Amino acid sequence: MDPTAGPYFIRVAANGDCGISAPGTGVFAEMYVDIRRAGEGAKDEALANARLYAASPELLEIAKEYVRVAEYYAARSAAEGDDEGQRLKLATAARTAEVIASAEGRS
């Protein structure tokens, strides 16, 4: 199953709890202030978690683009005889592809 299509928006309640929504949806994910820990910094942590969650669709897309770019430049490095450059670019592309697979539930 595919995730809810973005963009995602953050709604912050008066108590600091954060809800994540998308166009045409209600809140589908929440970050509660007192779930992980209460006290100083709990509201900031909930908001930071919500911001990361809300950015996830764009982060996933840029990660996919990065893999394509890294593979392109790896091929250029190979053509130029830069074996180490090729190796590094392919290694980072492969690691990024693993993270993408995990985010998409394929690993």
Coordinates of N, CA and C in Angstrom, one line a residue:
M1 N 0.8 -1.2 0.0 CA 0.0 0.0 0.0 C 0.9 1.2 0.0
D2 N 0.5 2.2 -0.8 CA 1.2 3.5 -0.8 C 0.9 4.4 0.4
P3 N 1.8 5.2 0.8 CA 1.5 6.2 1.9 C 0.5 7.2 1.4
T4 N 0.0 8.0 2.3 CA -0.9 9.1 2.0 C 0.0 10.1 1.2
A5 N -0.6 10.6 0.1 CA 0.1 11.5 -0.8 C 0.3 12.8 -0.1
G6 N 1.5 13.4 -0.3 CA 1.8 14.7 0.3 C 1.2 15.8 -0.6
P7 N 1.5 17.0 -0.3 CA 2.3 17.5 0.9 C 1.6 17.3 2.2
Y8 N 2.4 17.2 3.3 CA 1.9 17.0 4.6 C 1.9 18.4 5.3
F9 N 1.0 18.5 6.2 CA 0.8 19.8 7.0 C 0.8 19.4 8.5
I10 N 1.3 20.3 9.3 CA 1.4 20.1 10.7 C 0.3 21.0 11.4
R11 N -0.5 20.4 12.2 CA -1.4 21.2 13.1 C -0.9 21.1 14.5
V12 N -0.7 22.2 15.2 CA -0.2 22.2 16.5 C -1.3 22.6 17.5
A13 N -1.7 21.8 18.4 CA -2.7 22.1 19.4 C -2.2 23.0 20.5
A14 N -3.0 23.5 21.3 CA -2.6 24.5 22.3 C -1.7 23.8 23.3
N15 N -1.9 22.5 23.6 CA -1.0 21.8 24.5 C 0.3 21.3 23.9
G16 N 0.5 21.6 22.6 CA 1.8 21.2 21.9 C 1.7 19.9 21.1
D17 N 0.6 19.1 21.3 CA 0.5 17.9 20.5 C 0.4 18.3 19.0
C18 N 1.0 17.5 18.1 CA 1.1 17.9 16.7 C 0.3 16.8 15.9
G19 N -0.5 17.2 15.0 CA -1.1 16.3 14.0 C -0.6 16.5 12.6
I20 N -0.5 15.5 11.9 CA -0.1 15.5 10.5 C -1.3 15.2 9.6
S21 N -1.5 16.1 8.6 CA -2.6 15.9 7.7 C -2.1 16.1 6.3
A22 N -2.9 15.8 5.3 CA -2.6 16.0 3.9 C -3.9 16.6 3.3
P23 N -3.8 17.2 2.1 CA -5.0 17.7 1.4 C -6.1 16.6 1.3
G24 N -7.3 16.9 1.7 CA -8.4 16.0 1.6 C -8.4 14.9 2.7
T25 N -7.6 15.0 3.7 CA -7.6 14.1 4.8 C -7.7 14.8 6.2
G26 N -8.1 14.1 7.1 CA -8.0 14.6 8.5 C -6.6 14.2 9.0
V27 N -6.4 14.4 10.3 CA -5.2 14.1 10.9 C -5.0 12.5 10.8
F28 N -3.8 12.1 10.2 CA -3.6 10.7 10.1 C -2.3 10.2 10.9
A29 N -1.6 11.1 11.5 CA -0.5 10.8 12.4 C -0.4 11.9 13.4
E30 N 0.0 11.5 14.6 CA 0.1 12.4 15.7 C 1.4 12.3 16.5
M31 N 1.9 13.4 17.0 CA 3.1 13.4 17.9 C 2.6 14.0 19.2
Y32 N 2.5 13.2 20.2 CA 2.0 13.7 21.5 C 3.1 14.1 22.4
V33 N 2.9 15.2 23.1 CA 3.9 15.8 23.9 C 4.3 14.9 25.0
D34 N 3.3 14.3 25.7 CA 3.6 13.5 26.9 C 3.8 12.0 26.7
I35 N 3.8 11.5 25.5 CA 4.0 10.1 25.2 C 5.4 9.7 25.5
R36 N 6.4 10.3 25.0 CA 7.8 9.9 25.1 C 8.4 10.4 26.5
R37 N 8.1 11.7 26.8 CA 8.5 12.2 28.0 C 7.8 13.5 28.3
A38 N 7.6 13.9 29.5 CA 7.0 15.1 29.9 C 8.0 16.1 30.3
G39 N 7.6 17.4 30.4 CA 8.5 18.4 31.0 C 9.1 19.2 29.9
E40 N 10.2 19.9 30.3 CA 10.9 20.9 29.5 C 11.4 20.2 28.2
G41 N 11.1 20.8 27.1 CA 11.6 20.3 25.8 C 10.6 19.4 25.1
A42 N 9.6 18.9 25.9 CA 8.7 17.9 25.3 C 7.9 18.5 24.1
K43 N 7.5 19.7 24.2 CA 6.8 20.3 23.0 C 7.7 20.5 21.8
D44 N 8.9 20.9 22.1 CA 9.9 21.1 21.0 C 10.2 19.8 20.4
E45 N 10.3 18.7 21.1 CA 10.6 17.4 20.6 C 9.4 16.9 19.7
A46 N 8.2 17.1 20.2 CA 7.0 16.7 19.4 C 7.0 17.5 18.1
L47 N 7.3 18.8 18.1 CA 7.2 19.6 16.9 C 8.4 19.2 16.0
A48 N 9.5 18.9 16.5 CA 10.7 18.4 15.7 C 10.3 17.1 15.0
N49 N 9.7 16.2 15.7 CA 9.3 14.9 15.1 C 8.3 15.1 14.0
A50 N 7.3 16.0 14.3 CA 6.3 16.3 13.3 C 6.9 16.9 12.1
R51 N 7.8 17.8 12.2 CA 8.4 18.4 11.0 C 9.2 17.4 10.2
L52 N 9.9 16.5 10.8 CA 10.6 15.4 10.1 C 9.6 14.5 9.4
Y53 N 8.5 14.1 10.0 CA 7.5 13.3 9.4 C 6.8 14.0 8.2
A54 N 6.5 15.3 8.4 CA 5.9 16.1 7.4 C 6.8 16.2 6.1
A55 N 8.1 16.3 6.4 CA 9.1 16.4 5.2 C 9.3 15.1 4.5
S56 N 8.9 14.0 5.1 CA 9.2 12.7 4.6 C 8.9 12.4 3.1
P57 N 7.8 12.9 2.6 CA 7.5 12.7 1.1 C 8.6 13.3 0.2
E58 N 9.0 14.5 0.6 CA 10.0 15.3 -0.2 C 11.4 14.6 0.0
L59 N 11.7 14.2 1.2 CA 12.9 13.6 1.5 C 13.1 12.3 0.7
L60 N 12.0 11.5 0.6 CA 12.0 10.3 -0.2 C 12.2 10.6 -1.7
E61 N 11.6 11.6 -2.2 CA 11.7 11.9 -3.6 C 13.2 12.4 -3.9
I62 N 13.7 13.2 -3.1 CA 15.1 13.7 -3.3 C 16.1 12.6 -3.2
A63 N 15.8 11.6 -2.3 CA 16.7 10.5 -2.2 C 16.7 9.7 -3.5
K64 N 15.5 9.5 -4.1 CA 15.5 8.8 -5.3 C 16.2 9.5 -6.4
E65 N 16.1 10.8 -6.4 CA 16.8 11.6 -7.4 C 18.3 11.5 -7.2
Y66 N 18.7 11.5 -5.9 CA 20.1 11.4 -5.6 C 20.7 10.1 -6.2
V67 N 20.0 9.0 -6.0 CA 20.5 7.7 -6.6 C 20.8 7.8 -8.1
R68 N 19.8 8.4 -8.8 CA 20.0 8.6 -10.2 C 21.2 9.5 -10.6
V69 N 21.4 10.5 -9.8 CA 22.5 11.5 -10.1 C 23.8 10.8 -9.7
A70 N 23.9 10.1 -8.6 CA 25.1 9.4 -8.2 C 25.5 8.3 -9.2
E71 N 24.5 7.6 -9.7 CA 24.8 6.6 -10.7 C 25.3 7.2 -12.0
Y72 N 24.8 8.3 -12.4 CA 25.3 9.0 -13.5 C 26.7 9.4 -13.4
Y73 N 27.0 10.1 -12.2 CA 28.4 10.5 -12.0 C 29.3 9.4 -11.8
A74 N 28.9 8.3 -11.3 CA 29.7 7.1 -11.2 C 30.1 6.6 -12.5
A75 N 29.2 6.6 -13.5 CA 29.5 6.2 -14.8 C 30.5 7.2 -15.5
R76 N 30.4 8.4 -15.2 CA 31.4 9.4 -15.7 C 32.7 9.2 -15.1
S77 N 32.8 8.9 -13.8 CA 34.0 8.6 -13.1 C 34.7 7.4 -13.7
A78 N 33.9 6.4 -14.0 CA 34.5 5.2 -14.6 C 35.0 5.5 -16.0
A79 N 34.3 6.3 -16.8 CA 34.8 6.7 -18.1 C 36.1 7.5 -18.0
E80 N 36.3 8.2 -16.9 CA 37.5 9.0 -16.8 C 38.6 8.2 -16.1
G81 N 38.4 7.0 -15.7 CA 39.4 6.2 -15.1 C 39.5 6.4 -13.6
D82 N 38.5 7.1 -13.0 CA 38.6 7.4 -11.6 C 37.8 6.3 -10.8
D83 N 38.6 5.2 -10.6 CA 38.0 4.0 -9.9 C 37.5 4.3 -8.5
E84 N 38.2 5.1 -7.8 CA 37.8 5.4 -6.4 C 36.6 6.3 -6.4
G85 N 36.5 7.3 -7.3 CA 35.3 8.1 -7.4 C 34.1 7.3 -7.8
Q86 N 34.3 6.4 -8.7 CA 33.2 5.5 -9.1 C 32.7 4.7 -7.9
R87 N 33.7 4.1 -7.2 CA 33.4 3.2 -6.1 C 32.6 4.0 -5.0
L88 N 33.0 5.2 -4.7 CA 32.4 6.0 -3.6 C 30.9 6.4 -4.0
K89 N 30.8 6.8 -5.3 CA 29.5 7.2 -5.8 C 28.5 6.0 -5.8
L90 N 29.0 4.8 -6.3 CA 28.1 3.7 -6.3 C 27.8 3.2 -4.9
A91 N 28.7 3.3 -4.0 CA 28.5 2.9 -2.6 C 27.4 3.8 -1.9
T92 N 27.5 5.1 -2.1 CA 26.5 5.9 -1.5 C 25.1 5.8 -2.2
A93 N 25.2 5.5 -3.5 CA 23.9 5.3 -4.2 C 23.2 4.0 -3.7
A94 N 24.1 3.0 -3.5 CA 23.5 1.7 -3.0 C 23.0 1.8 -1.6
R95 N 23.7 2.5 -0.7 CA 23.2 2.7 0.6 C 21.9 3.5 0.6
T96 N 21.8 4.6 -0.2 CA 20.6 5.4 -0.3 C 19.5 4.5 -0.8
A97 N 19.7 3.7 -1.8 CA 18.7 2.8 -2.3 C 18.2 1.8 -1.3
E98 N 19.1 1.4 -0.4 CA 18.6 0.5 0.7 C 17.7 1.2 1.7
V99 N 18.0 2.5 2.0 CA 17.1 3.3 2.8 C 15.8 3.5 2.2
I100 N 15.8 3.8 0.9 CA 14.5 4.0 0.1 C 13.7 2.7 0.2
A101 N 14.3 1.6 0.0 CA 13.6 0.3 0.0 C 13.0 0.1 1.4
S102 N 13.7 0.4 2.4 CA 13.2 0.3 3.8 C 12.0 1.2 4.0
A103 N 12.1 2.4 3.5 CA 11.0 3.4 3.7 C 9.8 2.9 2.9
E104 N 10.0 2.2 1.8 CA 8.9 1.8 1.0 C 8.4 0.4 1.4
G105 N 9.0 -0.2 2.4 CA 8.6 -1.5 2.9 C 9.0 -2.7 2.0
R106 N 10.1 -2.5 1.3 CA 10.6 -3.5 0.4 C 11.9 -4.2 1.0
S107 N 12.2 -4.0 2.3 CA 13.3 -4.7 2.9 C 13.0 -5.1 4.3

